[in-house]
Amino acid sequence: MVEIVDAYEKEALTVFGEFRGLLEPGISFIPPFVSRTYPFDLRTQTLDVPRQEAITRDNSPVTADAVVYIKVMDAKKAFLEVDDYKRAVSNLAQTTLRAVIGDMELDDTLNKRQEINARIRKELDEPTDEWGIRVESVEVREVNPSKDVQQAMEQQTSAERRRRAMILEAQGERRSAIERAEGEKRSDIIRAQGKKQSQILEAQGDAISTVLRAKSAESMGERAVIDKGMETLAEIGQGESTTFVLPQELSSLVGRYGKHLTGSDVAADGESLQSLEFDRETREMLGLDDIEEILGEIDEQVEMDIQEIEQEAEAVKAGEDAGIKSAEEVIEKMDQELDESAEGGSE
């Protein structure tokens, strides 16, 4: 009897029910009537695992199905060691799928498909090796929770979306409030800077006015001393004495202002005059103590006013920011102008 075996198959041969061997692809001659062959496909085969119901570790009912890819590696074992290897692998895959899902929580069964596939394949490898079968791959197709669980998950998803929407809305309102606050802050800063500049200008104006008044009073006081001194000198000069004693205060004033007087022979540096101190009676007669006291009070008041104005201006901001000169600069400039006007008058 002639038996033809396809290229992708092997056939198990029995004679009188006794296993005699495997028929390789090609033509084989076997005893007629008493022989029987059992074909085995050596290609990779697909087995569908029916949908299974399982309970997860957190007691959530789910249904799952899978597909298993197998290949016959040893046709003799597949013939002698197991009855209907396809059905055996399918049943083993079903029980393994339920066991693996029951050992996992619901969220893991929905998110960790690769882990489920690997665990099922590992569980199938050992028994199928004894059958001459190799499990090449296991793929879980669907894992579906119960309807109640699906509704709860949908509600959770909806609540999560609402929460995110509320967060986005709150963040938008927060950014808007921040922008408004920033705008108000900048507006307040601009108003404060304007007020500060106004206060600086007002303070500097008061300082200049005070300095001018002080300089005028000082000049008038010194001129009064000089006039009084000149009158006294004239009275002394009418006497018979040829020796004259000048007070130190009068000599310093003459040295300071005498060079500006028309026809004056006082040196410019004011160092050519020699003087001595007046006695008490002479000072009382000339009224020098009263003049010095008045000048001292004027200088003290001017200094206090200037310090108060400078402290107030510094509390707002330094006067350099407004481009305004300090009180010392104004006084120095006024001295220069006074010298220039005096020189012009002498010419």
Short mmCIF file of N, CA and C in Angstrom, two decimals, residues 197-342:
data_model
loop_
_atom_site.label_atom_id
_atom_site.label_comp_id
_atom_site.label_asym_id
_atom_site.label_seq_id
_atom_site.Cartn_x
_atom_site.Cartn_y
_atom_site.Cartn_z
N GLN A 197 8.77 112.24 43.19
CA GLN A 197 9.45 113.30 42.46
C GLN A 197 8.91 114.66 42.85
N SER A 198 7.58 114.74 43.03
CA SER A 198 6.99 116.01 43.44
C SER A 198 7.49 116.44 44.81
N GLN A 199 7.57 115.48 45.73
CA GLN A 199 8.07 115.80 47.07
C GLN A 199 9.53 116.21 47.03
N ILE A 200 10.30 115.53 46.16
CA ILE A 200 11.72 115.88 46.05
C ILE A 200 11.88 117.31 45.55
N LEU A 201 11.13 117.65 44.48
CA LEU A 201 11.21 118.99 43.93
C LEU A 201 10.79 120.04 44.96
N GLU A 202 9.71 119.74 45.69
CA GLU A 202 9.24 120.68 46.70
C GLU A 202 10.26 120.84 47.82
N ALA A 203 10.86 119.71 48.25
CA ALA A 203 11.85 119.77 49.31
C ALA A 203 13.09 120.53 48.87
N GLN A 204 13.54 120.29 47.64
CA GLN A 204 14.71 120.99 47.14
C GLN A 204 14.44 122.48 46.98
N GLY A 205 13.20 122.80 46.54
CA GLY A 205 12.86 124.22 46.44
C GLY A 205 12.88 124.90 47.79
N ASP A 206 12.32 124.24 48.80
CA ASP A 206 12.37 124.80 50.16
C ASP A 206 13.80 124.95 50.65
N ALA A 207 14.63 123.96 50.31
CA ALA A 207 16.04 124.03 50.74
C ALA A 207 16.74 125.22 50.10
N ILE A 208 16.52 125.41 48.81
CA ILE A 208 17.16 126.53 48.11
C ILE A 208 16.69 127.86 48.70
N SER A 209 15.37 127.97 48.93
CA SER A 209 14.83 129.20 49.51
C SER A 209 15.41 129.48 50.89
N THR A 210 15.53 128.42 51.69
CA THR A 210 16.08 128.59 53.04
C THR A 210 17.54 129.02 52.98
N VAL A 211 18.30 128.40 52.07
CA VAL A 211 19.72 128.76 51.94
C VAL A 211 19.88 130.20 51.50
N LEU A 212 19.03 130.62 50.54
CA LEU A 212 19.11 132.01 50.08
C LEU A 212 18.82 132.98 51.22
N ARG A 213 17.79 132.66 52.00
CA ARG A 213 17.48 133.53 53.14
C ARG A 213 18.63 133.55 54.14
N ALA A 214 19.23 132.40 54.38
CA ALA A 214 20.34 132.34 55.32
C ALA A 214 21.54 133.13 54.83
N LYS A 215 21.87 132.98 53.56
CA LYS A 215 23.01 133.70 53.00
C LYS A 215 22.77 135.21 53.04
N SER A 216 21.53 135.61 52.74
CA SER A 216 21.21 137.03 52.79
C SER A 216 21.36 137.58 54.21
N ALA A 217 20.84 136.83 55.18
CA ALA A 217 20.96 137.27 56.57
C ALA A 217 22.41 137.33 57.02
N GLU A 218 23.18 136.32 56.61
CA GLU A 218 24.60 136.30 56.98
C GLU A 218 25.33 137.49 56.39
N SER A 219 25.05 137.78 55.13
CA SER A 219 25.72 138.90 54.46
C SER A 219 25.35 140.22 55.14
N MET A 220 24.07 140.38 55.45
CA MET A 220 23.65 141.61 56.11
C MET A 220 24.30 141.75 57.49
N GLY A 221 24.43 140.64 58.20
CA GLY A 221 25.06 140.71 59.52
C GLY A 221 26.52 141.10 59.44
N GLU A 222 27.23 140.49 58.49
CA GLU A 222 28.66 140.81 58.33
C GLU A 222 28.85 142.26 57.90
N ARG A 223 28.01 142.74 57.01
CA ARG A 223 28.12 144.14 56.58
C ARG A 223 27.82 145.09 57.75
N ALA A 224 26.88 144.71 58.60
CA ALA A 224 26.59 145.55 59.77
C ALA A 224 27.79 145.63 60.69
N VAL A 225 28.48 144.49 60.88
CA VAL A 225 29.69 144.48 61.71
C VAL A 225 30.75 145.39 61.12
N ILE A 226 30.91 145.30 59.79
CA ILE A 226 31.95 146.12 59.14
C ILE A 226 31.61 147.61 59.28
N ASP A 227 30.35 147.98 59.03
CA ASP A 227 29.95 149.38 59.14
C ASP A 227 30.17 149.90 60.56
N LYS A 228 29.75 149.09 61.55
CA LYS A 228 29.95 149.50 62.95
C LYS A 228 31.43 149.63 63.27
N GLY A 229 32.21 148.68 62.75
CA GLY A 229 33.65 148.74 63.00
C GLY A 229 34.28 149.95 62.37
N MET A 230 33.85 150.29 61.17
CA MET A 230 34.40 151.45 60.48
C MET A 230 34.07 152.74 61.24
N GLU A 231 32.85 152.83 61.73
CA GLU A 231 32.49 154.01 62.51
C GLU A 231 33.35 154.13 63.75
N THR A 232 33.57 153.02 64.42
CA THR A 232 34.40 153.03 65.62
C THR A 232 35.83 153.42 65.30
N LEU A 233 36.35 152.87 64.19
CA LEU A 233 37.72 153.21 63.79
C LEU A 233 37.84 154.69 63.47
N ALA A 234 36.78 155.22 62.87
CA ALA A 234 36.82 156.66 62.57
C ALA A 234 36.88 157.48 63.85
N GLU A 235 36.11 157.07 64.86
CA GLU A 235 36.15 157.77 66.13
C GLU A 235 37.52 157.64 66.79
N ILE A 236 38.09 156.45 66.74
CA ILE A 236 39.41 156.24 67.33
C ILE A 236 40.46 157.04 66.59
N GLY A 237 40.30 157.11 65.27
CA GLY A 237 41.30 157.83 64.47
C GLY A 237 41.34 159.31 64.76
N GLN A 238 40.29 159.87 65.28
CA GLN A 238 40.29 161.28 65.63
C GLN A 238 41.08 161.58 66.89
N GLY A 239 41.44 160.52 67.62
CA GLY A 239 42.21 160.73 68.83
C GLY A 239 43.68 160.97 68.54
N GLU A 240 44.48 161.16 69.62
CA GLU A 240 45.89 161.46 69.47
C GLU A 240 46.75 160.22 69.36
N SER A 241 46.22 159.06 69.72
CA SER A 241 47.03 157.83 69.70
C SER A 241 47.35 157.43 68.27
N THR A 242 48.56 156.91 68.13
CA THR A 242 49.00 156.44 66.79
C THR A 242 48.99 154.93 66.68
N THR A 243 48.56 154.26 67.74
CA THR A 243 48.51 152.78 67.72
C THR A 243 47.05 152.35 67.80
N PHE A 244 46.63 151.48 66.85
CA PHE A 244 45.23 151.03 66.77
C PHE A 244 45.19 149.52 66.88
N VAL A 245 44.31 149.03 67.68
CA VAL A 245 44.13 147.58 67.87
C VAL A 245 42.82 147.17 67.22
N LEU A 246 42.89 146.25 66.24
CA LEU A 246 41.70 145.76 65.52
C LEU A 246 41.27 144.43 66.10
N PRO A 247 39.97 144.23 66.33
CA PRO A 247 39.51 142.90 66.80
C PRO A 247 39.67 141.85 65.71
N GLN A 248 39.85 140.62 66.14
CA GLN A 248 40.05 139.52 65.17
C GLN A 248 38.84 139.35 64.27
N GLU A 249 37.59 139.47 64.81
CA GLU A 249 36.40 139.30 64.00
C GLU A 249 36.35 140.33 62.89
N LEU A 250 36.70 141.61 63.25
CA LEU A 250 36.64 142.68 62.25
C LEU A 250 37.70 142.51 61.18
N SER A 251 38.90 142.08 61.60
CA SER A 251 39.96 141.88 60.60
C SER A 251 39.63 140.77 59.63
N SER A 252 39.00 139.68 60.12
CA SER A 252 38.64 138.58 59.21
C SER A 252 37.57 139.01 58.24
N LEU A 253 36.60 139.83 58.70
CA LEU A 253 35.55 140.30 57.80
C LEU A 253 36.11 141.27 56.79
N VAL A 254 37.00 142.14 57.23
CA VAL A 254 37.63 143.07 56.28
C VAL A 254 38.44 142.30 55.25
N GLY A 255 39.16 141.28 55.72
CA GLY A 255 39.91 140.46 54.76
C GLY A 255 39.03 139.73 53.78
N ARG A 256 37.79 139.42 54.18
CA ARG A 256 36.87 138.68 53.30
C ARG A 256 36.17 139.58 52.30
N TYR A 257 35.74 140.79 52.77
CA TYR A 257 34.94 141.66 51.91
C TYR A 257 35.68 142.92 51.48
N GLY A 258 36.78 143.23 52.14
CA GLY A 258 37.45 144.48 51.82
C GLY A 258 37.97 144.54 50.40
N LYS A 259 38.32 143.36 49.85
CA LYS A 259 38.86 143.36 48.49
C LYS A 259 37.81 143.73 47.46
N HIS A 260 36.51 143.68 47.82
CA HIS A 260 35.45 144.02 46.88
C HIS A 260 35.07 145.50 46.95
N LEU A 261 35.59 146.24 47.94
CA LEU A 261 35.21 147.64 48.11
C LEU A 261 35.99 148.51 47.15
N THR A 262 35.35 149.52 46.63
CA THR A 262 36.00 150.43 45.67
C THR A 262 37.09 151.22 46.38
N GLY A 263 38.32 151.17 45.78
CA GLY A 263 39.44 151.89 46.36
C GLY A 263 40.08 151.20 47.52
N SER A 264 39.74 149.96 47.80
CA SER A 264 40.31 149.25 48.93
C SER A 264 41.72 148.81 48.62
N ASP A 265 42.62 148.91 49.62
CA ASP A 265 43.99 148.43 49.44
C ASP A 265 44.23 147.14 50.20
N VAL A 266 43.15 146.44 50.59
CA VAL A 266 43.29 145.17 51.31
C VAL A 266 43.70 144.10 50.33
N ALA A 267 44.65 143.26 50.70
CA ALA A 267 45.11 142.19 49.80
C ALA A 267 43.99 141.21 49.56
N ALA A 268 44.09 140.53 48.38
CA ALA A 268 43.02 139.61 47.98
C ALA A 268 42.87 138.46 48.95
N ASP A 269 43.98 137.98 49.52
CA ASP A 269 43.88 136.85 50.42
C ASP A 269 43.53 137.26 51.83
N GLY A 270 43.48 138.56 52.08
CA GLY A 270 43.07 139.04 53.41
C GLY A 270 44.05 138.72 54.50
N GLU A 271 45.33 138.44 54.19
CA GLU A 271 46.31 138.06 55.22
C GLU A 271 47.21 139.23 55.64
N SER A 272 47.06 140.41 54.97
CA SER A 272 47.96 141.53 55.28
C SER A 272 47.53 142.30 56.53
N LEU A 273 46.29 142.10 56.99
CA LEU A 273 45.82 142.81 58.17
C LEU A 273 46.27 142.10 59.43
N GLN A 274 46.70 142.86 60.40
CA GLN A 274 47.08 142.32 61.69
C GLN A 274 46.05 142.78 62.72
N SER A 275 45.68 141.93 63.60
CA SER A 275 44.64 142.29 64.56
C SER A 275 44.91 141.64 65.90
N LEU A 276 44.29 142.23 66.89
CA LEU A 276 44.31 141.67 68.24
C LEU A 276 42.89 141.66 68.76
N GLU A 277 42.68 140.95 69.84
CA GLU A 277 41.35 140.84 70.42
C GLU A 277 40.99 142.14 71.15
N PHE A 278 39.68 142.59 71.00
CA PHE A 278 39.19 143.71 71.79
C PHE A 278 39.01 143.26 73.24
N ASP A 279 39.12 144.24 74.15
CA ASP A 279 38.76 143.92 75.53
C ASP A 279 37.25 143.91 75.67
N ARG A 280 36.78 143.56 76.85
CA ARG A 280 35.35 143.38 77.06
C ARG A 280 34.59 144.68 76.87
N GLU A 281 35.13 145.82 77.39
CA GLU A 281 34.43 147.10 77.27
C GLU A 281 34.29 147.51 75.81
N THR A 282 35.37 147.29 75.04
CA THR A 282 35.31 147.66 73.61
C THR A 282 34.31 146.79 72.88
N ARG A 283 34.29 145.47 73.14
CA ARG A 283 33.36 144.56 72.48
C ARG A 283 31.91 144.94 72.81
N GLU A 284 31.67 145.34 74.11
CA GLU A 284 30.32 145.75 74.47
C GLU A 284 29.94 147.05 73.77
N MET A 285 30.94 147.95 73.63
CA MET A 285 30.65 149.23 72.97
C MET A 285 30.30 149.01 71.50
N LEU A 286 31.03 148.11 70.84
CA LEU A 286 30.77 147.84 69.42
C LEU A 286 29.57 146.92 69.22
N GLY A 287 29.18 146.23 70.26
CA GLY A 287 28.04 145.29 70.10
C GLY A 287 28.42 144.03 69.34
N LEU A 288 29.73 143.63 69.41
CA LEU A 288 30.18 142.47 68.63
C LEU A 288 29.59 141.17 69.17
N ASP A 289 29.44 141.07 70.48
CA ASP A 289 28.90 139.83 71.04
C ASP A 289 27.47 139.60 70.57
N ASP A 290 26.70 140.71 70.54
CA ASP A 290 25.31 140.55 70.08
C ASP A 290 25.26 140.13 68.62
N ILE A 291 26.13 140.69 67.81
CA ILE A 291 26.15 140.33 66.38
C ILE A 291 26.55 138.87 66.19
N GLU A 292 27.58 138.42 66.93
CA GLU A 292 28.03 137.03 66.81
C GLU A 292 26.92 136.07 67.25
N GLU A 293 26.20 136.44 68.31
CA GLU A 293 25.12 135.57 68.78
C GLU A 293 24.02 135.45 67.74
N ILE A 294 23.70 136.64 67.12
CA ILE A 294 22.66 136.61 66.08
C ILE A 294 23.09 135.75 64.90
N LEU A 295 24.34 135.94 64.46
CA LEU A 295 24.85 135.15 63.33
C LEU A 295 24.89 133.66 63.67
N GLY A 296 25.27 133.34 64.92
CA GLY A 296 25.30 131.93 65.31
C GLY A 296 23.93 131.30 65.29
N GLU A 297 22.93 132.06 65.78
CA GLU A 297 21.57 131.54 65.74
C GLU A 297 21.09 131.34 64.31
N ILE A 298 21.45 132.31 63.44
CA ILE A 298 21.04 132.17 62.03
C ILE A 298 21.69 130.94 61.40
N ASP A 299 23.02 130.77 61.63
CA ASP A 299 23.71 129.60 61.06
C ASP A 299 23.14 128.30 61.60
N GLU A 300 22.85 128.26 62.90
CA GLU A 300 22.31 127.03 63.50
C GLU A 300 20.94 126.69 62.92
N GLN A 301 20.08 127.74 62.79
CA GLN A 301 18.75 127.50 62.24
C GLN A 301 18.82 127.05 60.79
N VAL A 302 19.71 127.69 60.02
CA VAL A 302 19.86 127.29 58.61
C VAL A 302 20.34 125.85 58.50
N GLU A 303 21.32 125.48 59.34
CA GLU A 303 21.85 124.12 59.30
C GLU A 303 20.78 123.10 59.68
N MET A 304 19.96 123.42 60.68
CA MET A 304 18.89 122.50 61.08
C MET A 304 17.86 122.36 59.97
N ASP A 305 17.51 123.50 59.33
CA ASP A 305 16.52 123.42 58.24
C ASP A 305 17.05 122.59 57.09
N ILE A 306 18.31 122.79 56.77
CA ILE A 306 18.90 122.03 55.65
C ILE A 306 18.94 120.54 55.97
N GLN A 307 19.32 120.19 57.21
CA GLN A 307 19.37 118.77 57.59
C GLN A 307 17.99 118.13 57.54
N GLU A 308 16.97 118.86 58.02
CA GLU A 308 15.62 118.30 57.98
C GLU A 308 15.16 118.08 56.55
N ILE A 309 15.46 119.03 55.69
CA ILE A 309 15.04 118.90 54.27
C ILE A 309 15.77 117.75 53.60
N GLU A 310 17.07 117.63 53.86
CA GLU A 310 17.84 116.54 53.24
C GLU A 310 17.38 115.18 53.75
N GLN A 311 17.08 115.09 55.05
CA GLN A 311 16.57 113.82 55.58
C GLN A 311 15.24 113.45 54.97
N GLU A 312 14.36 114.43 54.80
CA GLU A 312 13.05 114.15 54.18
C GLU A 312 13.23 113.73 52.73
N ALA A 313 14.15 114.41 52.02
CA ALA A 313 14.37 114.05 50.61
C ALA A 313 14.97 112.67 50.48
N GLU A 314 15.92 112.31 51.38
CA GLU A 314 16.53 110.98 51.31
C GLU A 314 15.53 109.90 51.67
N ALA A 315 14.58 110.20 52.56
CA ALA A 315 13.56 109.21 52.90
C ALA A 315 12.71 108.85 51.70
N VAL A 316 12.49 109.79 50.80
CA VAL A 316 11.73 109.49 49.58
C VAL A 316 12.63 108.88 48.54
N LYS A 317 13.69 109.62 48.21
CA LYS A 317 14.69 109.08 47.28
C LYS A 317 15.82 110.08 47.21
N ALA A 318 17.02 109.66 46.84
CA ALA A 318 18.18 110.54 46.74
C ALA A 318 17.91 111.62 45.72
N GLY A 319 18.32 112.81 45.94
CA GLY A 319 18.05 113.92 45.04
C GLY A 319 18.67 113.77 43.68
N GLU A 320 19.70 112.88 43.51
CA GLU A 320 20.33 112.73 42.19
C GLU A 320 19.37 112.19 41.17
N ASP A 321 18.36 111.35 41.58
CA ASP A 321 17.43 110.76 40.62
C ASP A 321 16.60 111.83 39.94
N ALA A 322 16.29 112.91 40.60
CA ALA A 322 15.48 113.96 40.01
C ALA A 322 16.31 114.99 39.27
N GLY A 323 17.65 114.87 39.31
CA GLY A 323 18.49 115.82 38.61
C GLY A 323 18.56 117.16 39.29
N ILE A 324 18.39 117.23 40.63
CA ILE A 324 18.35 118.50 41.37
C ILE A 324 19.64 118.61 42.19
N LYS A 325 20.24 119.80 42.22
CA LYS A 325 21.49 119.99 42.94
C LYS A 325 21.24 120.00 44.44
N SER A 326 22.26 119.63 45.19
CA SER A 326 22.15 119.64 46.63
C SER A 326 22.30 121.05 47.17
N ALA A 327 22.02 121.22 48.46
CA ALA A 327 22.11 122.54 49.07
C ALA A 327 23.53 123.06 49.04
N GLU A 328 24.54 122.20 49.28
CA GLU A 328 25.95 122.63 49.24
C GLU A 328 26.33 123.16 47.86
N GLU A 329 25.85 122.51 46.81
CA GLU A 329 26.16 122.97 45.46
C GLU A 329 25.55 124.33 45.19
N VAL A 330 24.30 124.52 45.67
CA VAL A 330 23.63 125.83 45.48
C VAL A 330 24.40 126.92 46.21
N ILE A 331 24.84 126.65 47.45
CA ILE A 331 25.60 127.66 48.22
C ILE A 331 26.91 127.99 47.52
N GLU A 332 27.61 126.94 47.06
CA GLU A 332 28.88 127.17 46.37
C GLU A 332 28.69 128.03 45.12
N LYS A 333 27.62 127.73 44.35
CA LYS A 333 27.34 128.50 43.14
C LYS A 333 27.02 129.95 43.50
N MET A 334 26.26 130.15 44.57
CA MET A 334 25.92 131.52 44.97
C MET A 334 27.17 132.29 45.40
N ASP A 335 28.12 131.63 46.09
CA ASP A 335 29.39 132.29 46.45
C ASP A 335 30.15 132.72 45.21
N GLN A 336 30.19 131.82 44.22
CA GLN A 336 30.89 132.16 42.97
C GLN A 336 30.24 133.35 42.30
N GLU A 337 28.88 133.34 42.23
CA GLU A 337 28.19 134.47 41.59
C GLU A 337 28.42 135.76 42.36
N LEU A 338 28.46 135.68 43.71
CA LEU A 338 28.71 136.87 44.51
C LEU A 338 30.09 137.42 44.24
N ASP A 339 31.12 136.52 44.15
CA ASP A 339 32.48 136.97 43.83
C ASP A 339 32.54 137.62 42.47
N GLU A 340 31.88 136.99 41.48
CA GLU A 340 31.91 137.53 40.13
C GLU A 340 31.24 138.89 40.07
N SER A 341 30.08 139.06 40.77
CA SER A 341 29.39 140.34 40.75
C SER A 341 30.22 141.42 41.45
N ALA A 342 30.92 141.04 42.53
CA ALA A 342 31.76 142.01 43.23
C ALA A 342 32.92 142.45 42.37
#
